[in-house]
Amino acid sequence: MKIKLFMVASFLLGATFLFGQGTISGNAESTFQYLNEDTIIGANQPPTKGLINSYMNVFYTNGNFKAGMRLESYLPRIQGYPNRFDGTGLGMRYVGYSNDFVDVTLGSFYEQFGAGLSLRAYEDRALGYDNLLDGARIIVKPKKGIVLKGVYGYQRLSFQQGRIVHADGIVRGTDADFHLNEIFKKMENSSLDLTIGASFVSKYQKDNNPTLNLPENVGSYGGRMKLLYKNFYMDGEYIIKEQDPSNDNGNIYNYGHASVFNLSYTQKGLGILVSGKSVDNMSYRSDRTKDLQDVFINFLPALNKTHTYNLVATLYPYATQPLGEVAYQVDVMYTFLRKTKLGGKYGTTLGFNYSTTYQPKMIENANYPSDSTGVAYSATPFVMSDSLYWQDINFNISKKFSKKFSGVLSYYNIQINNDVAKISNDAKGVIGSHIGVLEMTYKIAKKHTLRTELQGLFVEKVKGEINDKGNWFTALVEYTISPHYFFSFMNQYNYGNKDKAKRVNYPIITCGYIRGATRFTVSYGRQRAGLFCVGGVCRFVPANNGLTLSYTQSF
């Protein structure tokens, strides 16, 4: 491993000297934790006491030539990160060449076809998620408005002892995108802007199962469209996945499908978005034996609003169900203009969002499993059952009262089926909650700002009994001295827990310093156990108590 690391580093360093006019850019991040034992919240002190995650990306370009690498270090990994991260070494490396006609990359790369329903190789460092492809990618632009892509490689499964460990399967794919307004001169000045595309992705994994006849090549394919007309926008994509028996679906031989659409309308002061998604049997991995978040080839976007307030975002997050769900979302934002009766002196903005997810309606095959086809049921896109997975109804009012003072008042009603989401061991069935948030911002002086948040979460009782962990309260105070300093104090309090011994406070204090592209942050306090989710992808974070130091840098 040291030899490989030295060779790549030497190559990049040599390229820098050889092509003196080239440019180097990148970014770095390091997070250190020193953790204490805390029996009250179930936080354990690791044997090493200290934990650290570090990485640095370095990108080099010179004319048509490009190269890059990422050094990663987990000594050991911080709490909540997957156990597949360990050691120090190269987590990504590539070389490539590009011009106006062709772009070729050898080594590690990230790529997405369309909305990602068939292929999305990406990294989310906050989640500890990285399913990059190692191999080759080529992008060809034979004509203005036409983009053709081809990918071929192994997926990153883990990072062990300082090196990339690949999944067993090979991923291959092609994609085509056609912007008709650029291709056809007659459409150049048209009010209608139209783009169509198609993709095909295939995985290969050897059949080592002694009892089942598993398909070694599994394809997924489909098309998409994007349309823009004046104030209206629409896009949609539909993907079919071939028979793919796996640990996820219980080795059934059903085909799968995924489809998503978005419709929006915007004008001054008004924005409306309507979205829909239908998924059935779309767990698509390069290794059929893996689970959790390992080696997903595709990505199924979540159709619910991304929340940022503490109690809303962290208590009851929803993770996309790749085996099946039908989801819809409506998002509306309206601004009353300044100097109107409802807008007042500075204007008033109202926001409304509704999202819901149900189990698809599945018609069972009465002859399964004796039926030789191995098909367990049938399902039709966008036909749902009456089994609720998730529902979120929320609205907010944003108002600026003066040059110094503004506020946001929000309400959320969240219903989540714990039998599906499995976010708590203390809950029964559907967890219903009502959450209120009051955010206030006051500009004390030219560079001094004070911001506060008051949040309350109230859980609906089930047959007169407290469900899950009961009610919560969160308070946040944040003081900013622009542009360099910030200080904050936040406390969560689980005052409604039916077990009085678990009515615990989770205080945490944070301060930071920012200078240009450099950022230092120090925090100390408690963090409760729970799920951390981004875009419908989640990881479990255990409870901890201690000090966290972080450093980020761009260059």
Coordinates of C-alpha atoms in Angstrom, one line a residue:
M1 CA 0.0 0.0 0.0
K2 CA 2.8 2.4 0.9
I3 CA 4.4 1.7 -2.5
K4 CA 1.1 2.6 -4.3
L5 CA 0.7 5.7 -2.3
F6 CA 4.2 6.8 -3.0
M7 CA 3.8 6.2 -6.7
V8 CA 0.6 8.2 -7.1
A9 CA 1.9 11.0 -4.9
S10 CA 5.1 11.1 -6.9
F11 CA 3.2 11.1 -10.2
L12 CA 1.1 14.1 -9.1
L13 CA 4.1 16.0 -7.8
G14 CA 6.1 15.2 -11.0
A15 CA 3.2 16.4 -13.1
T16 CA 3.2 19.7 -11.2
F17 CA 6.9 20.3 -11.9
L18 CA 6.6 19.1 -15.5
F19 CA 3.6 21.3 -16.3
G20 CA 4.3 24.4 -14.3
Q21 CA 1.3 26.3 -15.7
G22 CA -1.1 23.8 -14.2
T23 CA -3.4 24.5 -11.3
I24 CA -3.9 22.6 -8.0
S25 CA -7.1 22.8 -6.0
G26 CA -8.8 20.8 -3.3
N27 CA -10.1 20.7 0.2
A28 CA -9.4 19.1 3.5
E29 CA -11.3 18.2 6.6
S30 CA -10.5 16.7 10.0
T31 CA -12.8 15.8 12.9
F32 CA -11.5 14.7 16.3
Q33 CA -13.6 13.4 19.2
Y34 CA -12.6 12.8 22.8
L35 CA -15.4 10.9 24.4
N36 CA -16.5 10.3 28.0
E37 CA -18.4 7.5 29.6
D38 CA -22.0 8.6 30.3
T39 CA -24.2 5.8 31.7
I40 CA -27.3 8.1 31.9
I41 CA -27.6 8.4 28.1
G42 CA -25.8 5.1 27.3
A43 CA -22.6 6.7 25.9
N44 CA -19.5 4.6 26.0
Q45 CA -15.9 5.7 26.0
P46 CA -13.9 3.8 23.4
P47 CA -10.6 2.1 24.4
T48 CA -8.6 4.8 22.5
K49 CA -10.6 7.6 24.1
G50 CA -9.8 9.7 21.0
L51 CA -11.3 9.2 17.5
I52 CA -10.4 11.0 14.3
N53 CA -11.6 11.2 10.7
S54 CA -9.4 13.1 8.2
Y55 CA -9.3 13.4 4.5
M56 CA -7.7 15.7 1.8
N57 CA -8.7 16.0 -1.9
V58 CA -6.0 17.2 -4.3
F59 CA -7.0 18.0 -7.9
Y60 CA -4.5 18.9 -10.6
T61 CA -5.4 20.3 -14.1
N62 CA -3.2 21.5 -16.9
G63 CA -4.9 22.2 -20.2
N64 CA -6.6 19.0 -21.2
F65 CA -4.9 16.8 -18.6
K66 CA -6.4 16.2 -15.2
A67 CA -5.5 14.1 -12.1
G68 CA -6.6 13.8 -8.6
M69 CA -6.5 11.8 -5.4
R70 CA -8.0 11.7 -1.9
L71 CA -6.0 10.6 1.2
E72 CA -8.2 9.3 4.0
S73 CA -7.4 8.5 7.6
Y74 CA -9.5 6.9 10.3
L75 CA -7.6 6.3 13.5
P76 CA -10.1 5.0 14.5
R77 CA -13.2 6.4 12.9
I78 CA -15.5 8.7 14.8
Q79 CA -18.7 7.2 16.4
G80 CA -21.5 6.5 14.0
Y81 CA -19.3 6.0 11.0
P82 CA -19.7 2.6 9.4
N83 CA -17.2 -0.1 10.5
R84 CA -16.0 -0.4 6.9
F85 CA -13.8 2.7 7.5
D86 CA -10.3 2.0 8.9
G87 CA -6.7 3.0 8.4
T88 CA -4.8 5.6 6.4
G89 CA -4.3 5.5 2.6
L90 CA -5.7 6.4 -0.8
G91 CA -9.5 6.4 -0.9
M92 CA -9.7 7.8 -4.5
R93 CA -7.4 8.4 -7.4
Y94 CA -7.7 9.1 -11.1
V95 CA -6.1 10.5 -14.2
G96 CA -8.0 11.8 -17.2
Y97 CA -8.0 13.8 -20.4
S98 CA -10.8 16.1 -21.7
N99 CA -11.5 18.5 -24.6
D100 CA -14.6 19.8 -26.3
F101 CA -15.3 16.4 -27.9
V102 CA -14.3 13.7 -25.3
D103 CA -13.7 13.4 -21.6
V104 CA -12.0 10.1 -20.4
T105 CA -11.2 9.2 -16.8
L106 CA -9.3 6.1 -15.6
G107 CA -9.4 5.2 -11.9
S108 CA -12.0 6.5 -9.4
F109 CA -15.0 8.6 -10.5
Y110 CA -18.5 9.6 -9.5
E111 CA -21.4 9.7 -12.0
Q112 CA -25.2 10.0 -12.2
F113 CA -27.6 9.1 -15.0
G114 CA -30.7 11.2 -15.0
A115 CA -32.3 11.4 -11.6
G116 CA -30.2 8.5 -10.4
L117 CA -32.9 5.8 -10.6
S118 CA -30.6 3.5 -12.6
L119 CA -27.1 4.8 -11.6
R120 CA -25.7 7.2 -9.0
A121 CA -22.1 6.9 -7.8
Y122 CA -21.6 9.6 -5.2
E123 CA -20.1 10.5 -1.8
D124 CA -21.7 12.0 1.2
R125 CA -19.1 12.5 3.9
A126 CA -21.6 13.4 6.6
L127 CA -23.3 10.0 6.2
G128 CA -20.0 8.0 5.7
Y129 CA -21.3 7.0 2.3
D130 CA -19.1 6.4 -0.7
N131 CA -20.0 4.1 -3.6
L132 CA -17.6 5.5 -6.2
L133 CA -16.8 3.4 -9.3
D134 CA -13.2 2.2 -10.0
G135 CA -12.6 1.7 -13.6
A136 CA -13.1 3.8 -16.7
R137 CA -15.6 6.5 -17.8
I138 CA -15.9 8.2 -21.2
I139 CA -18.1 11.2 -22.1
V140 CA -18.5 12.1 -25.7
K141 CA -20.2 15.2 -27.2
P142 CA -20.4 14.5 -30.9
K143 CA -22.7 17.4 -31.6
K144 CA -24.0 20.4 -29.7
G145 CA -26.8 19.3 -27.5
I146 CA -25.8 15.6 -27.4
V147 CA -24.0 14.0 -24.5
L148 CA -23.1 10.3 -24.5
K149 CA -21.7 8.5 -21.5
G150 CA -20.2 5.1 -20.8
V151 CA -19.0 3.7 -17.4
Y152 CA -17.4 0.4 -16.4
G153 CA -15.9 -0.6 -13.0
Y154 CA -16.1 -2.0 -9.5
Q155 CA -17.9 -0.2 -6.7
R156 CA -16.1 0.8 -3.5
L157 CA -17.5 -1.3 -0.7
S158 CA -15.2 -0.3 2.2
F159 CA -11.9 1.2 3.2
Q160 CA -10.0 -1.2 5.2
Q161 CA -6.4 -1.0 6.4
G162 CA -5.8 2.1 4.3
R163 CA -7.0 0.7 1.0
I164 CA -10.2 0.5 -1.1
V165 CA -12.0 -2.8 -0.9
H166 CA -14.3 -3.4 -3.9
A167 CA -17.7 -5.2 -4.1
D168 CA -17.8 -8.5 -6.0
G169 CA -19.9 -7.3 -8.9
I170 CA -19.0 -5.3 -12.0
V171 CA -21.1 -2.3 -13.0
R172 CA -21.5 -1.3 -16.7
G173 CA -23.6 1.5 -18.1
T174 CA -24.4 3.8 -21.0
D175 CA -26.4 7.0 -21.0
A176 CA -27.5 9.4 -23.7
D177 CA -28.9 13.0 -23.3
F178 CA -30.4 15.0 -26.1
H179 CA -31.2 18.7 -25.8
L180 CA -33.5 19.2 -28.8
N181 CA -33.3 23.0 -28.8
E182 CA -29.6 22.8 -29.5
I183 CA -29.8 19.9 -31.9
F184 CA -32.5 21.4 -34.2
K185 CA -32.2 24.9 -35.4
K186 CA -35.9 25.3 -35.7
M187 CA -36.2 25.0 -31.9
E188 CA -33.4 27.4 -31.0
N189 CA -35.7 30.3 -30.2
S190 CA -38.7 28.3 -29.2
S191 CA -40.5 29.0 -25.9
L192 CA -40.5 25.2 -25.3
D193 CA -37.2 23.8 -24.1
L194 CA -37.1 20.0 -24.4
T195 CA -34.5 17.5 -23.3
I196 CA -34.9 13.7 -23.6
G197 CA -32.6 10.9 -22.4
A198 CA -32.2 7.2 -22.0
S199 CA -29.9 4.9 -19.9
F200 CA -29.0 1.3 -19.6
V201 CA -27.1 -0.2 -16.6
S202 CA -26.0 -3.8 -16.1
K203 CA -24.3 -5.5 -13.2
Y204 CA -22.4 -8.8 -13.3
Q205 CA -21.9 -11.1 -10.3
K206 CA -21.0 -14.7 -10.3
D207 CA -23.6 -17.2 -9.1
N208 CA -22.2 -19.0 -6.1
N209 CA -25.5 -20.1 -4.7
P210 CA -25.8 -23.9 -4.5
T211 CA -29.6 -24.1 -4.3
L212 CA -30.8 -21.2 -6.5
N213 CA -30.3 -20.4 -10.2
L214 CA -29.4 -16.7 -9.9
P215 CA -29.0 -14.4 -12.9
E216 CA -25.4 -13.3 -13.2
N217 CA -26.2 -10.3 -15.4
V218 CA -29.0 -8.0 -14.2
G219 CA -29.9 -4.9 -16.3
S220 CA -31.9 -1.8 -15.7
Y221 CA -33.1 0.5 -18.4
G222 CA -35.5 3.4 -19.1
G223 CA -36.0 6.9 -20.3
R224 CA -36.6 10.4 -19.1
M225 CA -37.8 13.8 -20.3
K226 CA -37.3 17.4 -19.1
L227 CA -39.6 20.2 -20.4
L228 CA -39.5 23.9 -19.7
Y229 CA -42.2 26.3 -21.0
K230 CA -42.4 29.9 -19.8
N231 CA -43.2 29.6 -16.1
F232 CA -43.8 25.8 -16.2
Y233 CA -41.3 23.1 -15.6
M234 CA -41.8 19.3 -15.8
D235 CA -39.5 16.3 -15.7
G236 CA -40.0 12.6 -15.3
E237 CA -38.1 9.3 -15.5
Y238 CA -39.1 5.7 -15.6
I239 CA -36.7 2.7 -15.0
I240 CA -37.3 -1.0 -15.2
K241 CA -35.0 -3.5 -13.4
E242 CA -34.7 -7.1 -14.5
Q243 CA -35.0 -10.1 -12.2
D244 CA -32.6 -9.6 -9.3
P245 CA -33.0 -12.1 -6.4
S246 CA -31.1 -10.8 -3.4
N247 CA -31.0 -10.8 0.4
D248 CA -33.1 -7.6 0.4
N249 CA -36.1 -9.1 -1.4
G250 CA -35.9 -12.6 -0.1
N251 CA -34.6 -14.0 -3.4
I252 CA -37.8 -13.4 -5.4
Y253 CA -37.7 -13.2 -9.2
N254 CA -39.9 -10.2 -9.6
Y255 CA -39.0 -7.4 -12.0
G256 CA -38.7 -4.0 -10.4
H257 CA -39.5 -0.5 -11.4
A258 CA -38.9 3.1 -10.3
S259 CA -40.5 6.3 -11.6
V260 CA -40.5 9.9 -10.5
F261 CA -42.0 13.2 -11.8
N262 CA -41.9 16.8 -10.9
L263 CA -44.2 19.6 -12.0
S264 CA -43.6 23.2 -11.0
Y265 CA -44.9 26.7 -11.7
T266 CA -43.1 29.9 -10.7
Q267 CA -43.9 33.6 -11.0
K268 CA -43.0 36.6 -8.9
G269 CA -44.0 35.9 -5.3
L270 CA -45.3 32.4 -6.0
G271 CA -43.8 28.9 -6.4
I272 CA -45.6 25.6 -6.6
L273 CA -44.1 22.1 -6.8
V274 CA -45.9 18.8 -7.2
S275 CA -43.9 15.6 -7.2
G276 CA -44.6 11.9 -7.3
K277 CA -42.6 8.7 -7.0
S278 CA -43.4 5.0 -7.4
V279 CA -40.9 2.3 -6.4
D280 CA -41.2 -1.5 -6.4
N281 CA -38.4 -4.0 -5.8
M282 CA -35.7 -1.5 -6.7
S283 CA -32.9 -2.6 -4.3
Y284 CA -30.1 -2.6 -6.9
R285 CA -26.7 -3.5 -5.6
S286 CA -23.5 -4.8 -7.2
D287 CA -23.4 -7.5 -4.5
R288 CA -26.7 -9.3 -3.9
T289 CA -25.6 -10.4 -0.4
K290 CA -25.1 -7.0 1.1
D291 CA -27.5 -4.9 3.2
L292 CA -27.9 -1.5 4.8
Q293 CA -26.2 1.2 2.6
D294 CA -23.6 -1.0 1.0
V295 CA -22.9 -0.8 -2.8
F296 CA -26.2 0.6 -4.0
I297 CA -25.9 1.2 -7.8
N298 CA -28.9 3.5 -7.9
F299 CA -30.4 6.2 -5.8
L300 CA -34.1 6.7 -5.0
P301 CA -34.7 10.3 -4.0
A302 CA -36.8 11.1 -1.0
L303 CA -40.0 13.0 -1.7
N304 CA -40.2 15.0 1.5
K305 CA -39.0 18.4 2.6
T306 CA -35.5 18.6 3.9
H307 CA -35.8 20.0 7.4
T308 CA -33.1 21.8 9.3
Y309 CA -34.6 22.4 12.8
N310 CA -33.2 20.0 15.4
L311 CA -36.3 18.2 16.6
V312 CA -37.9 18.1 13.1
A313 CA -34.8 16.8 11.3
T314 CA -33.5 14.3 13.9
L315 CA -36.3 12.8 15.9
Y316 CA -38.4 11.2 13.2
P317 CA -36.6 11.1 9.8
Y318 CA -37.8 9.0 7.0
A319 CA -35.5 6.6 5.0
T320 CA -36.5 5.7 1.4
Q321 CA -37.8 2.1 1.2
P322 CA -36.2 0.6 -2.0
L323 CA -38.4 -2.5 -1.8
G324 CA -41.5 -0.5 -2.4
E325 CA -43.3 2.8 -1.8
V326 CA -45.6 5.3 -3.5
A327 CA -44.9 8.9 -2.5
Y328 CA -46.3 12.4 -3.3
Q329 CA -45.3 15.9 -2.3
V330 CA -46.8 19.4 -2.7
D331 CA -44.8 22.4 -1.9
V332 CA -46.2 26.0 -2.1
M333 CA -44.5 29.3 -1.3
Y334 CA -46.2 32.6 -1.5
T335 CA -44.8 36.1 -0.7
F336 CA -47.0 39.0 0.1
L337 CA -45.2 42.0 -1.5
R338 CA -43.8 44.9 0.5
K339 CA -46.1 47.8 1.4
T340 CA -49.2 45.7 1.0
K341 CA -51.8 45.1 3.7
L342 CA -50.5 41.6 4.5
G343 CA -47.0 42.1 3.4
G344 CA -46.3 45.1 5.6
K345 CA -43.2 47.2 5.3
Y346 CA -40.8 44.4 4.5
G347 CA -43.0 41.6 3.0
T348 CA -44.3 38.3 4.4
T349 CA -43.6 34.8 3.1
L350 CA -45.9 31.8 3.7
G351 CA -44.8 28.3 3.0
F352 CA -46.8 25.1 2.9
N353 CA -45.6 21.5 2.4
Y354 CA -47.4 18.2 2.3
S355 CA -45.7 14.8 1.7
T356 CA -47.0 11.3 2.1
T357 CA -45.7 7.8 1.4
Y358 CA -47.7 4.5 1.3
Q359 CA -47.0 0.9 0.7
P360 CA -47.6 -0.1 -3.0
K361 CA -50.7 -2.3 -3.6
M362 CA -49.4 -5.8 -4.1
I363 CA -51.5 -8.6 -5.5
E364 CA -49.9 -11.8 -4.2
N365 CA -49.3 -14.8 -6.4
A366 CA -51.3 -17.6 -4.7
N367 CA -49.0 -20.2 -6.2
Y368 CA -45.8 -18.7 -4.8
P369 CA -43.3 -20.1 -3.8
S370 CA -44.2 -23.4 -5.6
D371 CA -44.7 -21.4 -8.9
S372 CA -41.6 -22.0 -11.0
T373 CA -41.5 -18.4 -12.1
G374 CA -40.4 -17.2 -8.6
V375 CA -42.7 -14.2 -8.9
A376 CA -44.2 -13.4 -5.5
Y377 CA -46.7 -10.7 -6.4
S378 CA -47.6 -8.1 -9.0
A379 CA -47.7 -4.3 -8.5
T380 CA -48.7 -1.4 -10.8
P381 CA -46.9 1.9 -10.7
F382 CA -48.5 4.6 -8.6
V383 CA -51.2 2.2 -7.2
M384 CA -50.9 2.3 -3.4
S385 CA -52.4 0.4 -0.6
D386 CA -53.9 2.0 2.6
S387 CA -50.8 1.2 4.6
L388 CA -49.2 4.5 5.6
Y389 CA -45.4 4.8 5.9
W390 CA -45.0 8.5 6.3
Q391 CA -46.9 11.8 6.3
D392 CA -45.6 15.3 6.9
I393 CA -47.8 18.4 6.9
N394 CA -46.0 21.7 7.7
F395 CA -46.3 25.4 7.2
N396 CA -44.3 28.4 8.2
I397 CA -44.6 32.2 8.2
S398 CA -41.4 34.3 7.7
K399 CA -41.7 38.0 8.6
K400 CA -39.2 40.9 8.8
F401 CA -40.5 43.3 11.4
S402 CA -37.7 45.9 11.2
K403 CA -34.2 46.4 9.8
K404 CA -32.9 44.6 12.9
F405 CA -35.6 42.0 13.8
S406 CA -37.1 39.1 11.9
G407 CA -38.8 35.9 12.8
V408 CA -40.1 32.5 11.5
L409 CA -43.0 30.6 13.0
S410 CA -43.4 26.9 11.9
Y411 CA -45.7 24.0 12.6
Y412 CA -45.1 20.3 11.6
N413 CA -47.4 17.3 11.9
I414 CA -45.4 14.2 11.3
Q415 CA -46.8 10.6 11.2
I416 CA -44.2 7.8 10.7
N417 CA -44.8 4.0 10.7
N418 CA -42.2 2.6 13.2
D419 CA -42.9 -0.9 12.0
V420 CA -41.4 0.1 8.6
A421 CA -38.9 2.8 9.5
K422 CA -37.8 1.1 12.7
I423 CA -36.4 4.3 14.2
S424 CA -37.2 3.4 17.9
N425 CA -37.4 0.4 20.2
D426 CA -39.8 2.3 22.4
A427 CA -42.6 3.0 19.9
K428 CA -45.7 1.2 18.9
G429 CA -47.1 1.3 15.4
V430 CA -47.5 4.8 13.9
I431 CA -45.8 7.6 15.8
G432 CA -47.8 10.8 15.6
S433 CA -46.1 14.1 16.5
H434 CA -46.8 17.8 16.5
I435 CA -43.8 20.2 16.4
G436 CA -43.8 24.0 16.9
V437 CA -40.7 26.2 16.2
L438 CA -40.2 29.9 16.8
E439 CA -37.0 31.3 15.3
M440 CA -36.0 34.9 16.0
T441 CA -33.1 36.9 14.7
Y442 CA -32.0 40.3 16.1
K443 CA -29.1 42.4 14.6
I444 CA -27.5 44.0 17.7
A445 CA -25.0 46.0 15.8
K446 CA -23.4 46.2 12.4
K447 CA -21.5 42.9 12.7
H448 CA -23.3 41.4 15.7
T449 CA -26.3 39.1 15.4
L450 CA -28.3 37.1 17.9
R451 CA -30.4 34.2 16.8
T452 CA -32.7 32.0 19.0
E453 CA -34.8 28.9 18.4
L454 CA -37.5 27.5 20.7
Q455 CA -38.8 24.1 19.6
G456 CA -41.4 21.8 21.2
L457 CA -42.3 18.3 20.1
F458 CA -45.5 16.6 21.4
V459 CA -46.1 12.9 20.7
E460 CA -49.7 11.6 20.3
K461 CA -50.7 9.0 22.9
V462 CA -51.7 5.5 21.9
K463 CA -54.6 4.2 23.9
G464 CA -53.9 6.8 26.6
E465 CA -50.3 5.8 26.9
I466 CA -47.2 7.8 26.0
N467 CA -45.7 6.5 22.8
D468 CA -42.0 6.3 22.1
K469 CA -40.0 8.6 24.3
G470 CA -42.7 11.2 24.8
N471 CA -42.4 15.0 24.5
W472 CA -39.2 17.0 23.8
F473 CA -38.1 20.6 24.2
T474 CA -35.1 22.3 22.5
A475 CA -33.7 25.8 23.0
L476 CA -30.9 27.3 20.9
V477 CA -29.0 30.6 21.3
E478 CA -26.5 31.6 18.6
Y479 CA -24.3 34.7 18.6
T480 CA -22.4 35.7 15.5
I481 CA -19.6 38.3 15.1
S482 CA -19.3 38.6 11.4
P483 CA -17.3 37.5 9.5
H484 CA -15.0 35.5 11.9
Y485 CA -16.7 34.2 15.1
F486 CA -19.8 32.4 16.2
F487 CA -20.9 30.9 19.5
S488 CA -24.0 28.8 20.3
F489 CA -25.6 26.9 23.1
M490 CA -28.3 24.2 22.5
N491 CA -30.1 22.0 24.9
Q492 CA -32.6 19.2 24.2
Y493 CA -34.8 18.0 27.1
N494 CA -36.8 14.8 26.9
Y495 CA -39.2 16.0 29.6
G496 CA -42.1 13.8 28.5
N497 CA -40.4 10.4 28.8
K498 CA -42.6 7.9 30.7
D499 CA -39.4 6.7 32.5
K500 CA -38.5 9.5 34.8
A501 CA -34.9 8.4 35.0
K502 CA -34.7 9.0 31.2
R503 CA -35.9 12.6 31.4
V504 CA -32.5 13.8 30.4
N505 CA -31.0 17.1 29.2
Y506 CA -28.6 17.1 26.2
P507 CA -26.7 20.4 26.4
I508 CA -24.0 21.2 23.9
I509 CA -21.9 24.4 23.4
T510 CA -20.2 25.2 20.1
C511 CA -17.9 28.0 19.0
G512 CA -16.0 28.6 15.8
Y513 CA -13.6 30.8 13.9
I514 CA -13.8 31.4 10.1
R515 CA -11.1 33.1 8.1
G516 CA -11.5 32.9 4.3
A517 CA -11.7 29.3 3.3
T518 CA -10.5 28.1 6.8
R519 CA -12.9 27.0 9.5
F520 CA -12.3 25.8 13.1
T521 CA -15.1 24.5 15.3
V522 CA -15.1 23.3 18.9
S523 CA -18.0 21.7 20.6
Y524 CA -18.6 20.0 24.0
G525 CA -21.6 18.3 25.3
R526 CA -24.1 15.4 24.9
Q527 CA -25.5 14.0 21.7
R528 CA -28.5 11.6 21.9
A529 CA -28.6 8.3 19.9
G530 CA -30.7 8.4 16.7
L531 CA -30.7 8.4 13.0
F532 CA -28.9 11.0 10.8
C533 CA -30.5 11.2 7.4
V534 CA -29.7 13.1 4.1
G535 CA -32.0 12.7 1.1
G536 CA -33.7 9.6 2.4
V537 CA -30.3 7.9 3.2
C538 CA -29.7 7.3 6.9
R539 CA -27.0 6.1 9.3
F540 CA -27.3 5.4 13.1
V541 CA -25.4 7.7 15.4
P542 CA -24.9 6.4 19.0
A543 CA -25.1 8.6 22.0
N544 CA -22.0 10.3 23.0
N545 CA -20.6 12.8 25.6
G546 CA -17.4 14.7 25.0
L547 CA -15.3 17.1 23.0
T548 CA -15.4 17.5 19.2
L549 CA -12.8 19.5 17.2
S550 CA -13.2 20.0 13.5
Y551 CA -11.2 21.8 10.8
T552 CA -12.1 22.4 7.2
Q553 CA -10.0 24.0 4.5
S554 CA -10.5 24.7 0.7
F555 CA -7.6 25.7 -1.5

